[in-house]
CSV table of C-alpha atoms in Angstrom, one decimal:
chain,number,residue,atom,x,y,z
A,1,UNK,CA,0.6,-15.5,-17.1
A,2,UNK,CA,-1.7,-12.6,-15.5
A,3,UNK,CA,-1.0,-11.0,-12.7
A,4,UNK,CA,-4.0,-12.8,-10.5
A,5,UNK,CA,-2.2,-16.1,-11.3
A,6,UNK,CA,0.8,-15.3,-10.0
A,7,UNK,CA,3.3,-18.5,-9.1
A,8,UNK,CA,2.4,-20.0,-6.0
A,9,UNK,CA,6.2,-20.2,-4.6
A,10,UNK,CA,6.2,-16.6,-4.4
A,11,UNK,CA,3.2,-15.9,-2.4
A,12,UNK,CA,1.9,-16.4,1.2
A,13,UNK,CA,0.2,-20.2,1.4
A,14,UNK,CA,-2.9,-21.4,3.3
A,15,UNK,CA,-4.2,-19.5,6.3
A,16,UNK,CA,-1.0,-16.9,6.5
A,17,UNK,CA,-2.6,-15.5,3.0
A,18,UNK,CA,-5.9,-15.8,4.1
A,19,UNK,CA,-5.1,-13.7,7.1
A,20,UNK,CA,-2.9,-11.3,5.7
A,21,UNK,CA,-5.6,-10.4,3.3
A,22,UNK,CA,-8.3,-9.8,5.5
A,23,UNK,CA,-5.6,-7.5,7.8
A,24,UNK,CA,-5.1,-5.8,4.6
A,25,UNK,CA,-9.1,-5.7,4.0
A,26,UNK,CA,-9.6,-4.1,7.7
A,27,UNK,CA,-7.3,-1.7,6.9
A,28,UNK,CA,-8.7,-0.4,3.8
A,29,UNK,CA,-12.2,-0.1,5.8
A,30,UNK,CA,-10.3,1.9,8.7
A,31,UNK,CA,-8.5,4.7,6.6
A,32,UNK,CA,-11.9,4.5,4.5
A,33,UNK,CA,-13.8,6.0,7.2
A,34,UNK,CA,-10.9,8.5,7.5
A,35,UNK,CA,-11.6,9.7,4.1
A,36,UNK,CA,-15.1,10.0,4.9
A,37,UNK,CA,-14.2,12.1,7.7
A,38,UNK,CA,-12.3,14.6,5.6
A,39,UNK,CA,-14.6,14.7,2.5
A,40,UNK,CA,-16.7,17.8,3.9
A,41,UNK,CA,-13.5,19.3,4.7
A,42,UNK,CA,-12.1,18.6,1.5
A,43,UNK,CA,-15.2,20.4,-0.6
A,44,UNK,CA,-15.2,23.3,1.8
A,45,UNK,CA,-10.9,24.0,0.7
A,46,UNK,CA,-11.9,23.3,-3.0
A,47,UNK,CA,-14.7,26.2,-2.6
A,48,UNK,CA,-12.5,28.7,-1.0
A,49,UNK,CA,-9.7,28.1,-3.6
A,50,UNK,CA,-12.2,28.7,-6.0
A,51,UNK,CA,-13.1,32.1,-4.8
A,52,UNK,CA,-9.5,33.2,-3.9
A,53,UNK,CA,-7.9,32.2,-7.5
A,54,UNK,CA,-10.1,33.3,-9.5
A,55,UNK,CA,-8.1,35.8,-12.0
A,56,UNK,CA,-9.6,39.0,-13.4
A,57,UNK,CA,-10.7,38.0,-17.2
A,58,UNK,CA,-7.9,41.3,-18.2
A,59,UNK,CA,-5.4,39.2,-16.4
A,60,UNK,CA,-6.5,35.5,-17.8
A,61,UNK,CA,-6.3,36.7,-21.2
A,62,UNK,CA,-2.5,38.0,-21.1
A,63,UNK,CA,-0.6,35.4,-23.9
A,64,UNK,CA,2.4,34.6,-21.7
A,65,UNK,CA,5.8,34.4,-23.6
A,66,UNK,CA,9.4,33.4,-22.4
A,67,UNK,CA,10.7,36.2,-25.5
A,68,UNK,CA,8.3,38.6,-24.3
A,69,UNK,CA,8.7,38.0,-20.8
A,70,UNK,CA,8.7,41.9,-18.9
A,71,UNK,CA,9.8,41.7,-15.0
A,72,UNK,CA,6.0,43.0,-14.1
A,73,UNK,CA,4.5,40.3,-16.7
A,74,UNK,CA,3.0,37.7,-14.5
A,75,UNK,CA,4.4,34.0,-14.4
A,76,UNK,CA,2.6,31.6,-16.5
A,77,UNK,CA,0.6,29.4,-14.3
A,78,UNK,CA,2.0,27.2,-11.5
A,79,UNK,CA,0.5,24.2,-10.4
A,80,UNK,CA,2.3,22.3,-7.5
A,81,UNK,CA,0.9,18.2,-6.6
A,82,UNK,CA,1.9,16.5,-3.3
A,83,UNK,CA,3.2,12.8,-2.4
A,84,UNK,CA,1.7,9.8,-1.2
A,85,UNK,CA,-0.3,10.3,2.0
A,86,UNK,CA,0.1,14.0,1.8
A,87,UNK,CA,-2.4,16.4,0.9
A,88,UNK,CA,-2.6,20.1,-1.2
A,89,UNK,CA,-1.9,21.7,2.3
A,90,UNK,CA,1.5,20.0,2.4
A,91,UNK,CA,2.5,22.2,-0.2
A,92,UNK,CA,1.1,25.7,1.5
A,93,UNK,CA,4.9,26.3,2.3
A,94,UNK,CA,6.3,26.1,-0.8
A,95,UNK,CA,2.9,27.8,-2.5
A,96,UNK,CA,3.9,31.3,0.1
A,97,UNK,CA,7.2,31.3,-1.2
A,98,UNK,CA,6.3,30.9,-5.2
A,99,UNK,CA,3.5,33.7,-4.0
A,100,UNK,CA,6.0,36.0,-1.7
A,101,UNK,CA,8.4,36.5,-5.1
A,102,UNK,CA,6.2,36.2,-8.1
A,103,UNK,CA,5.0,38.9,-10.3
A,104,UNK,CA,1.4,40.4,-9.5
A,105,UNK,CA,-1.3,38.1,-11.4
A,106,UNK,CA,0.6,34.8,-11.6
A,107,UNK,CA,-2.3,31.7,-10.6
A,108,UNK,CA,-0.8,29.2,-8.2
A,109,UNK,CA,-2.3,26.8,-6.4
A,110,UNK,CA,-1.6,23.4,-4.9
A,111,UNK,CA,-4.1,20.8,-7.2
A,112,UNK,CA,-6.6,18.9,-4.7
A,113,UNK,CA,-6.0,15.8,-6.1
A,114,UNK,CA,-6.3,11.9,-4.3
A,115,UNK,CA,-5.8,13.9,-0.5
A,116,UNK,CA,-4.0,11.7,2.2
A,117,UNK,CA,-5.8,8.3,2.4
A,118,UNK,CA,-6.6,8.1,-1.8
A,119,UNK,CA,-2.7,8.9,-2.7
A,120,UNK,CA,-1.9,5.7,-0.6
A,121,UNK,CA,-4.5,3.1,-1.4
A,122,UNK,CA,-5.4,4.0,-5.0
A,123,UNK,CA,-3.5,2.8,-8.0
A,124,UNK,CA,-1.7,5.2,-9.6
A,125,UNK,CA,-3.4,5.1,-12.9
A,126,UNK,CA,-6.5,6.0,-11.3
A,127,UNK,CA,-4.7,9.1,-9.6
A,128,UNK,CA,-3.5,10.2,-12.6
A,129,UNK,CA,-7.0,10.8,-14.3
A,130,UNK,CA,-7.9,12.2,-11.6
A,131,UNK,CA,-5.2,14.8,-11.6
A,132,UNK,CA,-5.9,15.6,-15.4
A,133,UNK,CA,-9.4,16.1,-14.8
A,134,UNK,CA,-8.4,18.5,-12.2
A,135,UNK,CA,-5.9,20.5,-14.6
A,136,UNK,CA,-8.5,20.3,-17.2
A,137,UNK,CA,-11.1,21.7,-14.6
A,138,UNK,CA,-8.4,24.7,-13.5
A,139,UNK,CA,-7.4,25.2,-17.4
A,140,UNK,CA,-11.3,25.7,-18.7
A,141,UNK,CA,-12.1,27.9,-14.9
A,142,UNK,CA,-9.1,30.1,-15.1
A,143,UNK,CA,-8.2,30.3,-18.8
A,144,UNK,CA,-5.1,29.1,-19.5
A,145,UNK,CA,-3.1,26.8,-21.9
A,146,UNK,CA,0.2,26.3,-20.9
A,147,UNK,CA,1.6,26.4,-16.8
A,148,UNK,CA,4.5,25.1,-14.9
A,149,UNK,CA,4.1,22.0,-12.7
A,150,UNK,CA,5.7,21.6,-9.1
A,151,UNK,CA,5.7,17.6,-7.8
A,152,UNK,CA,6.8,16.1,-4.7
A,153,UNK,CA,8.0,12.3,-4.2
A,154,UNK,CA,5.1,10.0,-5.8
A,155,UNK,CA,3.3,13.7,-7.1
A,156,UNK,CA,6.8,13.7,-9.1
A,157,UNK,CA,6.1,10.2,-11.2
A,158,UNK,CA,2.4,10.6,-11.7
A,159,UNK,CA,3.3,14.2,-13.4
A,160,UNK,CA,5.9,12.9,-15.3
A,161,UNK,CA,3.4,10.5,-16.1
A,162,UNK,CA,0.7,12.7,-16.9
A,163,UNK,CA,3.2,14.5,-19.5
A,164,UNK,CA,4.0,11.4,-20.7
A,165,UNK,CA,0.5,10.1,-21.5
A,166,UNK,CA,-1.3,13.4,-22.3
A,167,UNK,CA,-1.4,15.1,-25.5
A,168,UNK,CA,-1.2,18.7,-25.9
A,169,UNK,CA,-0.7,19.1,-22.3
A,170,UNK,CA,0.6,22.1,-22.2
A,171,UNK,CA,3.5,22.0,-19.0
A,172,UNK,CA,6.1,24.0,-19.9
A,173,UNK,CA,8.6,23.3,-17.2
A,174,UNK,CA,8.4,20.3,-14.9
A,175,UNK,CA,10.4,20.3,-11.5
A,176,UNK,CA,10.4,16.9,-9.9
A,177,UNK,CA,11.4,17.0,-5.9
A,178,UNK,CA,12.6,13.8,-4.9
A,179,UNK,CA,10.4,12.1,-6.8
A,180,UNK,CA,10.3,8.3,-7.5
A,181,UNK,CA,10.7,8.4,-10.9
A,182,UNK,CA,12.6,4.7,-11.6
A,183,UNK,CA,11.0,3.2,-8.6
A,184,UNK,CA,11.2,2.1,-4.9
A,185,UNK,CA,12.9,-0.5,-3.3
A,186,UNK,CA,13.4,0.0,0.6
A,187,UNK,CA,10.7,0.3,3.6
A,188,UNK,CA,10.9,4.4,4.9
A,189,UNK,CA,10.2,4.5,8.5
A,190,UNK,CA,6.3,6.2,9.0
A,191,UNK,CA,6.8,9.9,8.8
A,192,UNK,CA,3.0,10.8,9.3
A,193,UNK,CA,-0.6,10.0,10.9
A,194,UNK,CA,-1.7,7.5,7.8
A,195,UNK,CA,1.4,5.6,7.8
A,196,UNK,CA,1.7,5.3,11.6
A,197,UNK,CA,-1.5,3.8,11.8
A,198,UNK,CA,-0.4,1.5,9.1
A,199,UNK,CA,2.3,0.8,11.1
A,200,UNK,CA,0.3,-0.1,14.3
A,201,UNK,CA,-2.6,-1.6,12.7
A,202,UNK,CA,0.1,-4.3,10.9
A,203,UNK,CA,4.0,-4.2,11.9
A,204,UNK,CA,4.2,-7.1,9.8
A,205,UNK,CA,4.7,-5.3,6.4
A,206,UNK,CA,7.7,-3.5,8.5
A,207,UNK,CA,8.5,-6.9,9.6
A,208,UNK,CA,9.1,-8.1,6.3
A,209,UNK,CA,12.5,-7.4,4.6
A,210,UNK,CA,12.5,-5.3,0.9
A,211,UNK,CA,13.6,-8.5,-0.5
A,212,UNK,CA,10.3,-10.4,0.6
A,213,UNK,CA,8.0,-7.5,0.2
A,214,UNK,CA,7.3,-8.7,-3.8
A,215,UNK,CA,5.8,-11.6,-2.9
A,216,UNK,CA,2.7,-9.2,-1.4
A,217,UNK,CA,3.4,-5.9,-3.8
A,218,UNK,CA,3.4,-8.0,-7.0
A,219,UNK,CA,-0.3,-9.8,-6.6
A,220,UNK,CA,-3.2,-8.7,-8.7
A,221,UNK,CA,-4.9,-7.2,-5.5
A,222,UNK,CA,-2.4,-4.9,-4.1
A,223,UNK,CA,-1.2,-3.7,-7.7
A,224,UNK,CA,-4.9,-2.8,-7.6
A,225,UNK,CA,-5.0,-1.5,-4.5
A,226,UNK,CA,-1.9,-0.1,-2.8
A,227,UNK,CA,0.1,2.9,-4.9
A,228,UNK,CA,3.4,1.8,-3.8
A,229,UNK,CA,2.6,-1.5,-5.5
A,230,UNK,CA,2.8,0.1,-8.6
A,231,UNK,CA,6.4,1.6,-8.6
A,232,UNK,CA,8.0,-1.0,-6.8
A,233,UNK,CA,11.0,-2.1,-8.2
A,234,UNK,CA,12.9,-5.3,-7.1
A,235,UNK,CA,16.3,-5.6,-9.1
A,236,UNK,CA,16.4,-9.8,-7.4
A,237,UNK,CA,12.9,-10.3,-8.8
A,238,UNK,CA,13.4,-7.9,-11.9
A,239,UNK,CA,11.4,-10.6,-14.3
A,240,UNK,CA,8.3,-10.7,-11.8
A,241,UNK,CA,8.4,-6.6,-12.3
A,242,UNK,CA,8.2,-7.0,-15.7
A,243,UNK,CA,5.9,-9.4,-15.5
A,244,UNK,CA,3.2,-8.2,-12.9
A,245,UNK,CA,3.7,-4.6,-12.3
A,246,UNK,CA,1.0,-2.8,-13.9
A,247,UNK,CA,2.0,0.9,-13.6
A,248,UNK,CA,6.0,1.6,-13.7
A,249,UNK,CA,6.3,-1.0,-16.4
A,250,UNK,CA,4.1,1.2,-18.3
A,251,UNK,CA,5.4,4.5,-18.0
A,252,UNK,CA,9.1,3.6,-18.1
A,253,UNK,CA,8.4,1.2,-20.9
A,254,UNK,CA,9.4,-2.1,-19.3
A,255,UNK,CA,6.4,-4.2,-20.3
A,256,UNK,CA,7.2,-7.5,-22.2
A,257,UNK,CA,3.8,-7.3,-24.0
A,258,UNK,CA,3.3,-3.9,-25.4
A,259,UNK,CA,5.6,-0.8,-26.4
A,260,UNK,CA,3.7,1.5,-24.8
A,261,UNK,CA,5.7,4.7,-25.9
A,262,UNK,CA,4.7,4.2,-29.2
A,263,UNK,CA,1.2,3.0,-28.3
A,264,UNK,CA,0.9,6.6,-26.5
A,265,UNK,CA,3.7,8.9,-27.9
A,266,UNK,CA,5.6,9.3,-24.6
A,267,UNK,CA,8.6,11.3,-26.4
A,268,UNK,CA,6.3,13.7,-28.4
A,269,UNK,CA,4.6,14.2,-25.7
A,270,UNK,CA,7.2,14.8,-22.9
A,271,UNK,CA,9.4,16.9,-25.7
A,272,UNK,CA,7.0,19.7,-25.7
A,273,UNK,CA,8.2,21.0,-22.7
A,274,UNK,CA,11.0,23.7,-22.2
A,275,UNK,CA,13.1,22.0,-18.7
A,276,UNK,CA,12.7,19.5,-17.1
A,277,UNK,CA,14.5,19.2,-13.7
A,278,UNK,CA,14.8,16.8,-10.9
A,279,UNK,CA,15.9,17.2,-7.4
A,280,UNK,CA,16.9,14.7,-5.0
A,281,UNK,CA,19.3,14.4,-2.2
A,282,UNK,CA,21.6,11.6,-0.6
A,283,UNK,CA,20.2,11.7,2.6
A,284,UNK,CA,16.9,10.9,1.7
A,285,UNK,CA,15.1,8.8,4.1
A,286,UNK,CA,12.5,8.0,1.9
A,287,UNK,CA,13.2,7.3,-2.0
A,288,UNK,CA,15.0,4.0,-1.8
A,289,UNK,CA,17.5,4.2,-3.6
A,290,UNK,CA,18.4,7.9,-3.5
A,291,UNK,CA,19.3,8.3,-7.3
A,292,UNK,CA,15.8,6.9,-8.4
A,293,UNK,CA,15.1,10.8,-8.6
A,294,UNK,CA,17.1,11.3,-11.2
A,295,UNK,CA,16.5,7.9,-13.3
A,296,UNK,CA,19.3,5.7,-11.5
A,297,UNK,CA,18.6,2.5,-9.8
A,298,UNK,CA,20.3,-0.9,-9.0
A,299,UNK,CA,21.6,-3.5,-11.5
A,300,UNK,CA,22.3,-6.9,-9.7
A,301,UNK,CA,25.6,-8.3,-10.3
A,302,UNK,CA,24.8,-11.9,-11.0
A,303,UNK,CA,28.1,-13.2,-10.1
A,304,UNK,CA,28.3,-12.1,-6.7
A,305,UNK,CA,24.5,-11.5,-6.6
A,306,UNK,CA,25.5,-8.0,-4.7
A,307,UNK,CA,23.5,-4.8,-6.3
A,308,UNK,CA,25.8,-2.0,-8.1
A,309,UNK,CA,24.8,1.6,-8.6
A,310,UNK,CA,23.5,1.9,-12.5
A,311,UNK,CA,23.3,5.7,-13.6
A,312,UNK,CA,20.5,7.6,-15.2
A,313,UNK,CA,23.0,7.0,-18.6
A,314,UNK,CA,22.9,3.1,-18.6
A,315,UNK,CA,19.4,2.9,-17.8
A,316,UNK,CA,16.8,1.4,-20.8
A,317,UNK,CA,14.7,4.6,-20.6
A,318,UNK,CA,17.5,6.4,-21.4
A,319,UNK,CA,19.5,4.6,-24.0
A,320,UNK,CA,16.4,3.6,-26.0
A,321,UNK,CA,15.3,7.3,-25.4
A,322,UNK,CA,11.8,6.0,-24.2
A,323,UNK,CA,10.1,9.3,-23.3
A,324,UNK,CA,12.8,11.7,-25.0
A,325,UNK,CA,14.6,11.9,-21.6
A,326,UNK,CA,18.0,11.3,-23.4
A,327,UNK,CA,17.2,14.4,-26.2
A,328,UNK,CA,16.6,16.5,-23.1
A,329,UNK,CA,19.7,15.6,-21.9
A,330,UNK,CA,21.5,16.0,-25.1
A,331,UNK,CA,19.7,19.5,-26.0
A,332,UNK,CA,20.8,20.4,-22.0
A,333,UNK,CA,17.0,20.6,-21.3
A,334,UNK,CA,17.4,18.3,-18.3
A,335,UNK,CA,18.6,19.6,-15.2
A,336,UNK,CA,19.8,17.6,-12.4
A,337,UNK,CA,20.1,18.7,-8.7
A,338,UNK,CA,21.9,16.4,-6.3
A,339,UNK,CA,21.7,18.5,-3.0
A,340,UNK,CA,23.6,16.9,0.1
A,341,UNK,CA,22.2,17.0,3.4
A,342,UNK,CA,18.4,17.3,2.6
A,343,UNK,CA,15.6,15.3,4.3
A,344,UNK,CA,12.6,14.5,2.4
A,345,UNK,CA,9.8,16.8,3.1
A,346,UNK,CA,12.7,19.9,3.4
A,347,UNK,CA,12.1,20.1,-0.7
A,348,UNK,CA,8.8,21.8,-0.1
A,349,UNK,CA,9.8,23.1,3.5
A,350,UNK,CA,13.2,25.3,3.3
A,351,UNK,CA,13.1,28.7,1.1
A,352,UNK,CA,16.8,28.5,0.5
A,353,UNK,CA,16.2,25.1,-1.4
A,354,UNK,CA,12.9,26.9,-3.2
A,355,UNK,CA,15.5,29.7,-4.5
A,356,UNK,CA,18.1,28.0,-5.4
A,357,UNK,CA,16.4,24.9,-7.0
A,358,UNK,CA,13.3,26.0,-8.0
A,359,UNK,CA,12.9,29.7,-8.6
A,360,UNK,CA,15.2,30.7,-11.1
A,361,UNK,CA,13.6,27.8,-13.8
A,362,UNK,CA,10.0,29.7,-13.3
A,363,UNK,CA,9.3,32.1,-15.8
């Protein structure tokens, strides 16, 4: 059954639908006009990062080696990606302190990819090609084959997707902070100017408890429309995930139709890079559950239908060694961070985190 025939016990009947669509429709055209707002602004950054990171050709033609690595030999490239509803200017903190320690001619910038408005209410399969056309765009500008990649919350599952899905890509070491790599399942409280006016324009979706929220997030029109649709994960409703999700099923391999790691060569893919490591923290107030950054989730206990903790280790993508995540960890190529005490946004905010958890994996 596809997607747009979902069964009608699990959706909103009659005029409740009716309305709750055209909410969602008014919406769309609100933050739309937003985006419209901010395109001008948007060009005018992309034009001054052209002209600032623009490397010497001497410098863009140095062949960057870990074996030859010399302390004056610039970093190879660094390319950071925000999180839903952010924007590259979310990531200016973090970008100072990767620029305040690394050697003289290292590029980094902060990709200006799906801004604010289009990391929220585009499908994350559509955000992905638009962050490889990007990279592509920076690779052929600057010159440069291989470069480290930096990704916040959702900017952490659409570059591990990226790796995943592109050949030859070229990413050397992947740092994931917080990201929401096996899915969401919890409502975070709005932390910013998009999701507060989500929030005012309709309290209902915070009205609604994360056990009802599938009934919306697994139609054919938000899985087309909202990005949080795609990585939603309800372990009471796992069967409708693996039925109507069109994103995380993919990229973790959960489809009931298709093996798409062998359809795309996830683990060759993902095993060309050095390290991969992922950050996350307990006190999270956003990635629901916590341990989703590092490949955890919930299992439901169907006895006393109560959810358990189910580790990175007994998870499907890992035993079946989906996307070579299990190698990594067997060849000690995976690195795991679980920092107490760290809020969300902190991950791209605090230099002691950035030096700890992040600097000494660049090279």
């Amino acid at each position: 059954m596809p997607p747009s025939t979902l069964p009608h016990s699990i959706l909103p009947s009659g005029l409740g639908m009716t309305l709750f669509l055209f909410s969602w429709i008014m919406f769309i055209h609100i933050v739309h006009s937003l985006s419209l707002s901010s395109s001008s602004i948007m060009k005018q950054q992309e034009q001054q990062e052209q002209q600032e990171h623009v490397i010497p050709q001497e410098v863009s033609q140095i062949r960057f080696s870990l074996h030859e690595k010399k302390s004056s030999t610039p970093f190879l490239p660094i390319l950071l990606m925000h999180g839903v509803t952010a924007d590259n200017g979310s990531m200016s903190t973090l970008e100072n302190f990767i620029r305040q320690v690394a050697p003289p001619g290292t590029f980094i910038t902060s990709v200006n990819s799906e801004n604010t408005v289009q990391s929220l209410l585009k499908p994350m399969t559509e955000q992905i090609a638009d962050f490889a056309n990007k990279v592509n765009e920076l690779k052929q500008r600057i010159g440069f084959s291989e470069f480290h990649l930096i990704c916040h919350s959702q900017g952490g599952l659409l570059c591990r997707s990226y790796i995943q899905l592109t050949k030859n890509h070229g990413v050397k070491v992947f740092i994931s902070l917080s990201g929401v790599q096996n899915g969401e399942f919890g409502i975070p409280q709005p932390t910013n100017s998009v999701l507060e006016l989500l929030h005012q324009e309709f309290p209902w979706l915070w009205n609604m408890t994360k056990e009802e929220v599938y009934r919306v997030f697994y139609t054919d029109f938000f899985q087309k429309t909202l990005s949080v649709a795609n990585y939603w994960k309800d372990p009471y409703h796992y069967l409708e995930y693996r039925l109507y999700n069109q994103f995380l099923t993919i990229v973790n391999n959960d489809s009931l139709t298709t093996d798409y790691a062998r359809l795309y060569n996830f683990r060759e893919n993902v095993l060309q890079i050095d390290k991969m490591i992922l950050t996350g923290s307990p006190q999270d107030e956003v990635i629901h559950p916590y341990f989703s950054a590092f490949f955890g989730f919930y299992k439901l206990d169907i006895n006393t239908m109560q959810l358990q903790i189910s580790p990175m280790q007994e998870q499907d993508v890992y035993v079946r060694d989906v996307f070579g995540l299990k190698t990594l960890d067997m060849q000690k190529r995976l690195i795991i961070e679980s920092v107490p005490n760290v809020l969300h946004m902190q991950w791209v905010e605090r230099r002691d985190l950035f030096e700890k958890y992040i600097l000494p994996y660049l090279y």
